[in-house]
């Protein structure tokens, strides 16, 4: 570790990983309730399980991004963090707010929670992924602003690199688009339209900038490739992201009450959306081929290549499957969306955090050359378990979506939703099995942290 | 291919292309905001419809159901439940909704369960009005069939 303030990244990484375990656990509970409707009912109804599952994901990703930023910014800026104290304070605020929110979901009926948390003053709750009570939403704004302040001040007093510029523009976009979470028009259609400004423009635009910056940083460190070369790739990737991703928001406006021209604009722009992810694969593999050094931490580079491939599959390929308007007419609102959501979030965002943790955590623990071979081997096993598990559950959900479409939407002998769901039960069991494999993979990953270093 | 592209070219594509896309997006946003009231029949958005939407949110209905194709996939799509369960008849649908909401959770073993929300009759009517209004939104002919 070159700068002592980089150490603040450690609690962020650890907490993000703990939240990930919680997220997967709740995912498994949902997978079981999907098959056995009485499971955990009425103790934890499905909507609560789902809220915990998705909100844990959001909080863990923000935690991971913050940890990654606080680790890489001092090295990029060649200067200590502007305020490591602020970074630690915001860590505890964020952790406390996150835990309190999850406990609120679990122990207070949602309607009561809306009343307890002043939702009647400014209604923002009860919308997918943005279910957080008003105080939590305000807390997120405060934490994100202090995060941006800390990052910006560090960059301003030190060296400016393309990586930190891109990272900062991603963070700035993240903050701006979250503001739409506070805007809830009375008209459902208007509400949905602006809801996507937060949800889509986070995931398919600004977060991709953050991901690109982290990936570029790890590739510089593990391959030793010339920065000029890396910068060019980074610009090219995010250029394609912006060109396709912003107007690609249109693929959500096909069938929700927005005008017809989105059918064309959304289809055309989002057909280009796989391109930046494809460039990421070329980026990771070209840099590996042209590498100047052979870093002992091989597993970090494995994750970097993995995240490029899995995000291309999840966001690129699975996104493309249903992004053309005539296809989306039939796939809109089916398990195909869930399939795409799972693989893209995992491939792009969970895996970029694994990449960063795998690179930075050994250094933070006083192992500049990475973990020992044995620990890296365990980690490689967990890499494959999680990847195969996620791929398997994505394929299962895709199959479920296709059956749904055939049952409810194509032909003349249609059956209803509940009946169709019963016919999919076997597929849901397979999904749950692969989910369990992902969880086992994560536990294996955790175990790799505790493998004893060989005496040298 | 990438050999011929320089760093400054890539940078220009990013700033130029990004700004261009953003400007088009903003222009279309203004137009869409202008068109939504008509496409969603905002004139028919009564107090009861608005109250129904608030109930929909306060009880996190979207945590299990989809509406206009968005939400969770645990329970049926509700944009066209008015046609499916009420045969597009307001009286019939409101009656159905009163019975349905009161009967939850159903007693069928291992069927997916809908919680009991303890809504008043008036609140259930609000929800019905909200769903009836939603069913008439022009969503480019989605959903494709009555089964949603």
Coordinates of C-alpha atoms in Angstrom, one line a residue:
Chain A
X1 CA 0.0 0.0 0.0
X2 CA 1.6 3.3 -1.1
X3 CA -0.7 5.7 0.8
X4 CA -1.9 5.0 4.4
X5 CA -5.3 6.5 3.7
X6 CA -6.0 3.7 1.2
X7 CA -6.7 1.6 4.2
X8 CA -10.2 3.1 4.6
X9 CA -11.2 0.9 1.6
X10 CA -11.0 -2.2 3.8
X11 CA -14.1 -1.9 5.9
X12 CA -16.1 -0.9 2.7
X13 CA -14.9 -4.1 1.0
X14 CA -15.6 -6.3 3.9
X15 CA -19.1 -4.9 4.5
X16 CA -19.9 -5.1 0.8
X17 CA -19.1 -8.8 0.9
X18 CA -21.2 -9.5 4.0
X19 CA -24.1 -7.7 2.3
X20 CA -23.6 -9.9 -0.8
X21 CA -24.0 -13.0 1.4
X22 CA -27.2 -11.5 2.7
X23 CA -28.4 -10.7 -0.8
X24 CA -27.8 -14.2 -2.1
X25 CA -29.4 -15.8 1.0
X26 CA -32.6 -13.8 0.5
X27 CA -32.5 -14.7 -3.2
X28 CA -32.4 -18.3 -2.2
X29 CA -35.4 -17.8 0.1
X30 CA -37.3 -16.3 -2.7
X31 CA -36.4 -19.1 -5.0
X32 CA -37.9 -21.5 -2.5
X33 CA -41.1 -19.4 -2.0
X34 CA -41.5 -19.4 -5.8
X35 CA -42.0 -23.1 -5.6
X36 CA -43.6 -23.5 -2.1
X37 CA -45.9 -20.5 -1.6
X38 CA -46.4 -21.3 2.1
X39 CA -42.7 -21.1 2.8
X40 CA -42.1 -18.2 5.3
X41 CA -45.6 -16.9 4.7
X42 CA -47.0 -14.8 6.4
X43 CA -43.8 -14.2 8.4
X44 CA -41.9 -12.7 5.4
X45 CA -44.1 -12.2 2.3
X46 CA -42.5 -12.2 -1.1
X47 CA -42.5 -8.5 -1.6
X48 CA -40.4 -8.1 1.6
X49 CA -37.9 -10.8 0.6
X50 CA -37.5 -9.1 -2.8
X51 CA -37.1 -5.7 -1.3
X52 CA -34.3 -6.9 0.9
X53 CA -32.7 -8.8 -2.0
X54 CA -32.6 -5.9 -4.4
X55 CA -31.9 -3.2 -1.8
X56 CA -29.0 -5.2 -0.4
X57 CA -27.6 -5.3 -3.9
X58 CA -27.8 -1.5 -4.3
X59 CA -26.2 -0.8 -1.0
X60 CA -23.5 -3.4 -1.5
X61 CA -22.6 -2.0 -4.9
X62 CA -22.4 1.5 -3.6
X63 CA -20.2 0.2 -0.8
X64 CA -18.0 -1.6 -3.2
X65 CA -17.7 1.5 -5.5
X66 CA -16.7 3.6 -2.5
X67 CA -14.1 1.1 -1.3
X68 CA -12.7 0.8 -4.8
X69 CA -12.6 4.6 -5.2
X70 CA -10.9 5.2 -1.9
X71 CA -8.3 2.6 -2.8
X72 CA -7.5 3.7 -6.3
X73 CA -7.8 7.5 -6.0
X74 CA -4.8 8.1 -3.8
X75 CA -2.6 6.0 -6.1
X76 CA -3.9 7.8 -9.2
X77 CA -3.7 11.3 -7.7
X78 CA -0.4 10.4 -6.0
X79 CA -1.6 12.0 -2.8
X80 CA -3.3 10.9 0.4
X81 CA -7.1 11.0 0.5
X82 CA -8.4 14.5 1.2
X83 CA -10.1 13.2 4.4
X84 CA -9.9 9.6 5.5
X85 CA -11.8 10.6 8.6
X86 CA -14.8 11.7 6.5
X87 CA -14.6 8.4 4.6
X88 CA -14.7 6.4 7.8
X89 CA -17.6 8.5 9.2
X90 CA -19.6 8.1 6.0
X91 CA -18.9 4.4 6.2
X92 CA -20.6 4.1 9.6
X93 CA -23.5 6.3 8.6
X94 CA -24.1 4.3 5.5
X95 CA -23.7 1.0 7.3
X96 CA -26.1 2.0 10.1
X97 CA -28.7 3.5 7.7
X98 CA -28.5 0.3 5.5
X99 CA -28.9 -2.1 8.4
X100 CA -31.8 0.0 10.0
X101 CA -33.6 0.1 6.6
X102 CA -33.3 -3.7 6.1
X103 CA -34.5 -4.3 9.7
X104 CA -37.4 -1.9 9.0
X105 CA -38.4 -3.9 5.9
X106 CA -38.3 -7.2 7.9
X107 CA -40.0 -6.2 11.1
X108 CA -42.5 -3.4 10.2
X109 CA -45.3 -3.9 7.7
X110 CA -44.5 -1.8 4.7
X111 CA -47.7 0.4 4.9
X112 CA -46.8 1.2 8.5
X113 CA -43.2 1.9 7.6
X114 CA -44.4 4.5 5.1
X115 CA -46.3 6.3 7.9
X116 CA -43.5 6.1 10.4
X117 CA -40.9 7.5 8.0
X118 CA -42.8 10.7 6.8
X119 CA -43.7 9.3 3.4
X120 CA -46.9 11.3 3.5
X121 CA -44.9 14.5 3.5
X122 CA -43.1 13.6 0.3
X123 CA -44.2 10.3 -1.1
X124 CA -41.3 8.4 -2.7
X125 CA -41.8 4.9 -1.5
X126 CA -43.3 1.7 -3.0
X127 CA -41.6 1.9 -6.3
X128 CA -39.4 -0.9 -7.5
X129 CA -35.8 -0.7 -6.3
X130 CA -36.5 2.8 -4.8
X131 CA -38.5 1.4 -1.8
X132 CA -36.3 3.1 0.7
X133 CA -37.9 5.3 3.4
X134 CA -37.4 9.0 3.0
X135 CA -34.7 9.3 5.7
X136 CA -32.7 6.5 4.0
X137 CA -33.0 8.3 0.6
X138 CA -31.8 11.5 2.2
X139 CA -29.0 9.5 3.9
X140 CA -27.9 8.1 0.5
X141 CA -27.7 11.7 -0.9
X142 CA -25.6 12.9 2.0
X143 CA -23.2 9.9 1.8
X144 CA -22.9 10.1 -2.0
X145 CA -22.2 13.9 -1.8
X146 CA -19.5 13.4 0.8
X147 CA -18.1 10.6 -1.3
X148 CA -17.9 12.8 -4.3
X149 CA -16.5 15.7 -2.3
X150 CA -13.7 13.5 -0.9
X151 CA -12.8 12.1 -4.3
X152 CA -12.9 15.4 -6.0
X153 CA -10.8 17.2 -3.4
X154 CA -8.2 14.4 -3.6
X155 CA -8.1 14.5 -7.3
X156 CA -7.8 18.3 -7.3
X157 CA -4.8 18.4 -5.1
X158 CA -3.0 15.7 -6.9
X159 CA -2.3 14.2 -10.3
X160 CA -5.2 14.2 -12.7
X161 CA -5.6 11.0 -14.8
X162 CA -8.1 9.8 -17.3
X163 CA -9.2 7.1 -14.8
X164 CA -10.1 9.6 -12.1
X165 CA -11.8 12.0 -14.6
X166 CA -14.0 9.1 -15.9
X167 CA -14.6 7.9 -12.3
X168 CA -15.6 11.3 -11.2
X169 CA -18.0 11.9 -14.1
X170 CA -19.6 8.5 -13.3
X171 CA -20.0 9.5 -9.6
X172 CA -21.4 12.9 -10.6
X173 CA -24.0 11.2 -12.9
X174 CA -24.9 8.8 -10.2
X175 CA -25.7 11.7 -7.8
X176 CA -27.6 13.7 -10.4
X177 CA -29.8 10.8 -11.6
X178 CA -30.6 9.7 -8.1
X179 CA -32.5 13.0 -7.6
X180 CA -35.2 11.6 -9.8
X181 CA -36.0 9.1 -7.0
X182 CA -37.5 12.1 -5.1
X183 CA -39.8 13.0 -8.0
X184 CA -43.1 11.0 -7.9
X185 CA -45.8 12.4 -10.2
X186 CA -49.4 11.4 -9.5
X187 CA -49.7 10.1 -13.1
X188 CA -48.4 6.5 -13.1
X189 CA -47.1 6.8 -16.6
X190 CA -45.1 10.0 -15.9
X191 CA -43.9 8.4 -12.7
X192 CA -42.6 5.4 -14.6
X193 CA -41.0 7.6 -17.3
X194 CA -38.9 9.5 -14.8
X195 CA -38.3 6.4 -12.6
X196 CA -36.1 5.1 -15.4
X197 CA -33.9 8.2 -15.2
X198 CA -32.6 6.8 -12.0
X199 CA -32.7 3.1 -12.7
X200 CA -31.6 2.9 -16.3
X201 CA -29.2 5.8 -16.3
X202 CA -27.5 4.4 -13.3
X203 CA -27.1 0.9 -14.5
X204 CA -26.6 1.4 -18.2
X205 CA -24.7 4.7 -18.3
X206 CA -23.1 6.2 -15.2
X207 CA -22.2 3.0 -13.4
X208 CA -20.5 1.7 -16.6
X209 CA -18.1 4.7 -16.3
X210 CA -17.3 3.7 -12.8
X211 CA -16.8 0.1 -13.9
X212 CA -14.6 1.1 -16.8
X213 CA -12.4 3.2 -14.5
X214 CA -11.9 0.4 -12.0
X215 CA -11.2 -2.1 -14.7
X216 CA -8.6 0.2 -16.3
X217 CA -6.9 0.7 -12.9
X218 CA -6.6 -3.0 -12.2
X219 CA -5.4 -3.7 -15.7
X220 CA -2.7 -1.0 -15.4
X221 CA -1.5 -2.5 -12.1
X222 CA -1.6 -6.2 -13.1
X223 CA -0.3 -6.0 -16.7
X224 CA 2.0 -3.0 -16.5
X225 CA 0.7 -1.8 -19.9
X226 CA 1.5 1.8 -20.8
X227 CA -1.1 4.3 -19.4
X228 CA -1.6 6.1 -22.8
X229 CA -2.7 2.8 -24.3
X230 CA -5.1 2.0 -21.5
X231 CA -6.6 5.5 -21.6
X232 CA -7.4 5.2 -25.3
X233 CA -9.3 2.0 -24.6
X234 CA -11.1 3.5 -21.7
X235 CA -12.3 6.5 -23.7
X236 CA -13.4 4.3 -26.6
X237 CA -15.4 2.0 -24.3
X238 CA -17.2 4.8 -22.4
X239 CA -17.8 6.7 -25.7
X240 CA -19.7 3.7 -26.9
X241 CA -21.5 3.4 -23.5
X242 CA -22.7 7.0 -23.7
X243 CA -23.7 6.9 -27.4
X244 CA -25.7 3.8 -26.9
X245 CA -26.7 3.9 -23.3
X246 CA -28.4 7.3 -23.0
X247 CA -30.8 6.9 -25.9
X248 CA -30.9 3.2 -25.0
X249 CA -33.2 4.2 -22.1
X250 CA -35.8 4.2 -24.9
X251 CA -36.0 0.4 -24.8
X252 CA -37.9 0.8 -21.5
X253 CA -40.4 3.2 -23.2
X254 CA -41.8 0.8 -25.7
X255 CA -44.9 -0.4 -23.9
X256 CA -45.4 1.8 -20.9
X257 CA -47.4 4.7 -22.3
X258 CA -44.7 6.7 -23.9
X259 CA -44.9 7.8 -27.6
X260 CA -44.3 5.5 -30.6
X261 CA -41.0 7.0 -31.7
X262 CA -39.3 5.3 -28.7
X263 CA -39.9 2.0 -30.5
X264 CA -37.4 3.0 -33.1
X265 CA -35.0 5.0 -31.0
X266 CA -34.9 2.5 -28.2
X267 CA -34.4 -0.5 -30.6
X268 CA -31.6 1.1 -32.7
X269 CA -29.6 2.6 -29.8
X270 CA -29.8 -0.4 -27.6
X271 CA -28.8 -2.7 -30.4
X272 CA -25.5 -0.9 -30.0
X273 CA -25.4 -1.5 -26.3
X274 CA -23.5 -4.8 -26.5
X275 CA -20.6 -3.0 -28.2
X276 CA -18.9 -1.3 -25.2
X277 CA -19.0 -4.6 -23.4
X278 CA -17.5 -6.4 -26.4
X279 CA -14.8 -3.7 -26.4
X280 CA -14.2 -4.5 -22.7
X281 CA -13.4 -8.1 -23.6
X282 CA -11.0 -7.0 -26.3
X283 CA -9.5 -4.5 -23.8
X284 CA -8.9 -7.1 -21.1
X285 CA -7.5 -9.7 -23.4
X286 CA -5.3 -7.3 -25.5
X287 CA -3.8 -5.8 -22.3
X288 CA -3.1 -9.3 -21.0
X289 CA -1.4 -10.2 -24.3
X290 CA 0.7 -7.1 -24.3
X291 CA 1.5 -7.2 -20.7
X292 CA 4.9 -5.8 -19.5
X293 CA 4.9 -7.5 -16.1
X294 CA 3.7 -10.8 -14.7
X295 CA 2.0 -10.0 -11.5
X296 CA 2.0 -12.7 -8.8
X297 CA -1.7 -11.9 -8.1
X298 CA -2.9 -13.9 -11.1
X299 CA -6.5 -14.3 -9.8
X300 CA -7.1 -10.5 -9.9
X301 CA -6.4 -10.6 -13.7
X302 CA -8.7 -13.6 -14.0
X303 CA -11.5 -11.7 -12.4
X304 CA -10.8 -8.7 -14.7
X305 CA -11.1 -10.9 -17.8
X306 CA -14.1 -12.7 -16.2
X307 CA -16.0 -9.5 -15.6
X308 CA -15.5 -8.4 -19.2
X309 CA -16.9 -11.7 -20.5
X310 CA -19.8 -12.1 -18.1
X311 CA -20.9 -8.5 -18.4
X312 CA -20.9 -8.9 -22.2
X313 CA -23.0 -12.0 -21.9
X314 CA -25.4 -10.6 -19.2
X315 CA -25.7 -7.0 -20.3
X316 CA -24.8 -7.4 -24.0
X317 CA -26.2 -10.7 -25.2
X318 CA -29.0 -11.2 -22.8
X319 CA -30.0 -7.6 -23.1
X320 CA -30.0 -7.8 -26.9
X321 CA -32.3 -10.9 -26.8
X322 CA -35.3 -8.8 -25.8
X323 CA -34.3 -5.2 -26.7
X324 CA -35.9 -5.0 -30.2
X325 CA -39.4 -3.6 -29.9
X326 CA -41.3 -6.4 -31.8
X327 CA -39.6 -9.0 -29.6
X328 CA -40.1 -7.0 -26.4
X329 CA -43.8 -6.9 -27.1
X330 CA -43.8 -10.6 -26.0
X331 CA -41.0 -10.6 -23.5
X332 CA -41.9 -7.4 -21.6
X333 CA -42.6 -8.3 -18.0
X334 CA -41.5 -12.0 -18.1
X335 CA -38.8 -14.0 -16.4
X336 CA -36.5 -13.1 -19.4
X337 CA -36.1 -9.7 -17.8
X338 CA -35.2 -11.3 -14.5
X339 CA -32.7 -13.5 -16.4
X340 CA -31.0 -10.5 -18.0
X341 CA -31.1 -8.6 -14.7
X342 CA -29.3 -11.3 -12.8
X343 CA -26.5 -12.0 -15.2
X344 CA -25.8 -8.3 -16.0
X345 CA -25.7 -7.1 -12.4
X346 CA -23.5 -10.1 -11.5
X347 CA -21.2 -9.9 -14.6
X348 CA -20.7 -6.1 -14.7
X349 CA -21.0 -4.9 -11.1
X350 CA -20.5 -7.8 -8.6
X351 CA -17.6 -9.1 -10.6
X352 CA -15.8 -5.7 -11.0
X353 CA -16.0 -5.5 -7.2
X354 CA -14.5 -9.0 -6.9
X355 CA -11.8 -7.8 -9.3
X356 CA -10.9 -4.9 -7.2
X357 CA -11.2 -6.8 -3.9
X358 CA -9.0 -9.5 -5.3
X359 CA -6.4 -7.0 -6.3
X360 CA -6.5 -4.6 -3.4
X361 CA -7.4 -6.8 -0.4
X362 CA -4.1 -8.8 -0.3
X363 CA -2.1 -5.5 -0.5
X364 CA -4.3 -4.0 2.3
X365 CA -3.4 -7.1 4.3
X366 CA 0.3 -6.7 3.8
X367 CA 0.7 -9.1 0.9
X368 CA 1.9 -6.9 -2.0
X369 CA 2.4 -9.9 -4.3
X370 CA -1.1 -11.2 -3.8
X371 CA -2.3 -14.2 -1.7
X372 CA -0.3 -17.4 -1.8
X373 CA -0.8 -19.9 -4.6
X374 CA -3.0 -22.1 -2.4
X375 CA -5.4 -19.3 -1.5
X376 CA -5.5 -18.2 -5.2
X377 CA -6.4 -21.7 -6.1
X378 CA -9.4 -21.7 -3.7
X379 CA -10.4 -18.4 -5.0
X380 CA -10.3 -19.7 -8.6
X381 CA -12.6 -22.5 -7.6
X382 CA -15.0 -20.0 -6.2
X383 CA -14.7 -18.0 -9.4
X384 CA -15.9 -21.0 -11.4
X385 CA -18.6 -22.0 -8.9
X386 CA -20.2 -18.6 -8.9
X387 CA -19.9 -18.1 -12.7
X388 CA -21.4 -21.5 -13.5
X389 CA -24.1 -21.0 -10.9
X390 CA -25.1 -17.6 -12.3
X391 CA -25.0 -18.9 -15.8
X392 CA -27.2 -21.8 -14.8
X393 CA -29.8 -19.8 -13.1
X394 CA -29.8 -17.3 -16.0
X395 CA -30.5 -20.1 -18.4
X396 CA -33.2 -21.5 -16.1
X397 CA -34.9 -18.1 -15.8
X398 CA -34.7 -17.7 -19.6
X399 CA -36.4 -21.0 -20.1
X400 CA -39.0 -20.0 -17.6
X401 CA -39.6 -16.8 -19.6
X402 CA -39.9 -18.6 -22.9
X403 CA -42.5 -21.0 -21.4
X404 CA -44.4 -18.0 -19.9
X405 CA -44.6 -16.4 -23.4
X406 CA -45.7 -19.6 -25.0
X407 CA -48.3 -20.2 -22.3
X408 CA -49.8 -16.7 -22.0
X409 CA -49.0 -14.8 -25.1
X410 CA -48.6 -16.9 -28.3
X411 CA -51.3 -19.0 -30.1
X412 CA -54.9 -19.5 -29.3
X413 CA -55.0 -21.8 -26.3
X414 CA -53.7 -19.5 -23.7
X415 CA -53.6 -20.2 -20.0
X416 CA -53.5 -17.8 -17.1
X417 CA -50.5 -16.6 -15.1
X418 CA -50.8 -18.8 -12.1
X419 CA -51.4 -21.9 -14.2
X420 CA -48.4 -21.1 -16.3
X421 CA -46.3 -20.6 -13.2
X422 CA -47.3 -24.1 -12.0
X423 CA -46.1 -25.6 -15.3
X424 CA -42.7 -23.9 -14.8
X425 CA -42.2 -25.4 -11.3
X426 CA -39.5 -27.8 -12.4
X427 CA -37.5 -25.1 -14.0
X428 CA -37.7 -23.0 -10.8
X429 CA -36.2 -26.0 -8.9
X430 CA -33.3 -26.0 -11.3
X431 CA -32.9 -22.2 -10.7
X432 CA -32.9 -22.7 -7.0
X433 CA -30.2 -25.4 -7.3
X434 CA -27.9 -23.1 -9.3
X435 CA -28.6 -20.4 -6.8
X436 CA -27.3 -22.7 -4.1
X437 CA -24.2 -23.2 -6.1
X438 CA -23.6 -19.5 -6.3
X439 CA -23.9 -19.3 -2.5
X440 CA -21.5 -22.2 -2.0
X441 CA -19.1 -20.4 -4.4
X442 CA -19.3 -17.3 -2.3
X443 CA -18.6 -19.2 0.9
X444 CA -15.6 -20.8 -0.8
X445 CA -14.5 -17.3 -1.8
X446 CA -14.8 -16.2 1.9
X447 CA -12.8 -19.3 2.9
X448 CA -9.9 -18.2 0.5
X449 CA -9.4 -15.2 2.9
X450 CA -8.5 -17.6 5.7
X451 CA -6.1 -19.9 3.9
X452 CA -2.8 -19.6 5.8
X453 CA 0.1 -18.1 4.0
X454 CA 2.9 -20.5 3.2
X455 CA 6.1 -19.6 5.1
X456 CA 8.7 -18.5 2.5
Chain B
X1 CA -8.7 -1.3 -36.0
X2 CA -7.9 0.2 -32.7
X3 CA -4.3 1.0 -33.8
X4 CA -5.6 3.7 -36.1
X5 CA -7.7 5.4 -33.4
X6 CA -5.7 7.8 -31.2
X7 CA -6.4 8.7 -27.6
X8 CA -7.6 12.2 -28.5
X9 CA -9.9 10.8 -31.2
X10 CA -11.4 8.4 -28.6
X11 CA -11.8 11.3 -26.2
X12 CA -13.6 13.4 -28.8
X13 CA -16.0 10.6 -29.6
X14 CA -16.8 10.3 -25.9
X15 CA -17.4 14.0 -25.3
X16 CA -19.0 14.7 -28.7
X17 CA -21.1 11.6 -28.9
X18 CA -22.1 11.7 -25.3
X19 CA -23.3 15.3 -25.6
X20 CA -25.1 14.7 -28.9
X21 CA -27.0 11.7 -27.4
X22 CA -27.8 13.6 -24.2
X23 CA -29.2 16.6 -26.2
X24 CA -31.5 14.3 -28.3
X25 CA -32.5 12.6 -25.1
X26 CA -33.5 15.8 -23.4
X27 CA -35.4 17.1 -26.5
X28 CA -37.4 13.8 -26.7
X29 CA -38.0 14.0 -22.9
X30 CA -39.7 17.3 -23.4
X31 CA -41.9 15.9 -26.1
X32 CA -42.8 12.8 -24.2
X33 CA -43.8 14.8 -21.1
X34 CA -46.0 16.8 -23.4
X35 CA -47.6 13.7 -24.9
X36 CA -48.1 11.6 -21.8
X37 CA -51.2 13.4 -20.4
X38 CA -53.1 12.7 -23.6
X39 CA -51.9 9.1 -24.0
X40 CA -52.8 8.3 -20.4
X41 CA -56.1 10.2 -20.3
X42 CA -55.0 12.4 -17.5
X43 CA -58.4 14.2 -17.6
X44 CA -59.9 11.0 -16.2
X45 CA -57.4 10.8 -13.4
X46 CA -59.9 11.4 -10.5
X47 CA -59.1 11.9 -6.8
X48 CA -59.9 8.2 -6.4
X49 CA -57.4 7.2 -9.1
X50 CA -54.7 9.2 -7.4
X51 CA -55.6 7.7 -4.0
X52 CA -55.5 4.3 -5.5
X53 CA -52.0 4.9 -6.8
X54 CA -50.9 6.0 -3.4
X55 CA -52.3 2.8 -1.9
X56 CA -50.6 0.8 -4.6
X57 CA -47.3 2.3 -3.5
X58 CA -47.9 2.3 0.3
X59 CA -48.6 -1.5 0.2
X60 CA -45.7 -2.2 -2.2
X61 CA -47.9 -4.1 -4.6
X62 CA -45.2 -3.8 -7.2
X63 CA -43.1 -6.1 -5.0
X64 CA -45.1 -9.1 -6.4
X65 CA -47.1 -7.9 -9.4
X66 CA -46.2 -6.2 -12.6
X67 CA -48.1 -3.2 -13.8
X68 CA -47.7 -2.1 -17.5
X69 CA -45.0 -4.9 -17.6
X70 CA -42.9 -3.5 -14.8
X71 CA -42.4 -4.9 -11.3
X72 CA -41.9 -8.3 -9.8
X73 CA -42.9 -11.5 -11.6
X74 CA -44.3 -13.4 -8.7
X75 CA -47.9 -12.5 -9.3
X76 CA -50.1 -11.6 -12.4
X77 CA -49.9 -8.5 -14.5
X78 CA -52.5 -6.0 -13.5
X79 CA -52.7 -3.5 -16.4
X80 CA -55.4 -5.6 -18.0
X81 CA -56.9 -7.2 -14.9
X82 CA -60.0 -5.0 -15.5
X83 CA -60.6 -6.7 -18.8
X84 CA -59.6 -10.2 -17.4
X85 CA -61.6 -10.3 -14.2
X86 CA -64.1 -7.5 -14.7
X87 CA -64.9 -8.1 -18.4
X88 CA -64.4 -4.3 -18.8
X89 CA -67.5 -3.7 -16.6
X90 CA -66.8 -1.2 -13.8
X91 CA -69.5 -2.4 -11.5
X92 CA -68.6 -6.1 -12.0
X93 CA -64.9 -5.3 -11.5
X94 CA -65.4 -3.3 -8.3
X95 CA -67.5 -6.1 -6.9
X96 CA -64.9 -8.7 -7.8
X97 CA -62.2 -6.6 -6.2
X98 CA -64.1 -6.2 -2.9
X99 CA -64.5 -10.0 -2.7
X100 CA -61.0 -10.8 -3.8
X101 CA -59.2 -8.4 -1.4
X102 CA -61.3 -9.6 1.6
X103 CA -60.6 -13.3 0.8
X104 CA -56.8 -12.9 1.1
X105 CA -54.8 -14.9 1.9
X106 CA -56.4 -17.8 0.1
X107 CA -56.4 -21.1 1.9
X108 CA -55.0 -23.3 -0.9
X109 CA -51.9 -25.1 0.4
X110 CA -48.6 -24.0 -1.2
X111 CA -50.3 -21.7 -3.7
X112 CA -48.4 -18.4 -3.7
X113 CA -50.0 -16.2 -1.1
X114 CA -51.2 -12.6 -1.2
X115 CA -51.2 -11.0 2.2
X116 CA -54.3 -9.5 3.8
X117 CA -53.9 -5.7 3.6
X118 CA -56.9 -4.7 5.8
X119 CA -58.1 -2.0 3.4
X120 CA -61.5 -0.3 3.8
X121 CA -64.2 -0.7 1.2
X122 CA -63.5 2.8 0.0
X123 CA -59.8 2.1 -0.3
X124 CA -60.5 -1.1 -2.4
X125 CA -62.6 1.1 -4.7
X126 CA -59.7 3.5 -5.0
X127 CA -57.5 0.7 -6.1
X128 CA -60.1 -0.5 -8.6
X129 CA -60.4 3.0 -10.0
X130 CA -56.6 3.2 -10.3
X131 CA -56.5 -0.1 -12.2
X132 CA -59.4 0.8 -14.4
X133 CA -57.6 4.1 -15.4
X134 CA -54.4 2.2 -16.0
X135 CA -56.1 -0.3 -18.3
X136 CA -57.0 2.5 -20.6
X137 CA -53.5 3.9 -21.1
X138 CA -52.2 3.8 -24.7
X139 CA -49.2 1.5 -24.3
X140 CA -48.7 0.8 -28.0
X141 CA -51.1 -2.2 -27.9
X142 CA -49.4 -3.9 -25.0
X143 CA -50.2 -6.4 -23.4
X144 CA -50.4 -8.7 -26.4
X145 CA -53.2 -10.9 -24.9
X146 CA -55.7 -10.8 -22.1
X147 CA -53.7 -13.2 -20.0
X148 CA -51.0 -10.5 -19.8

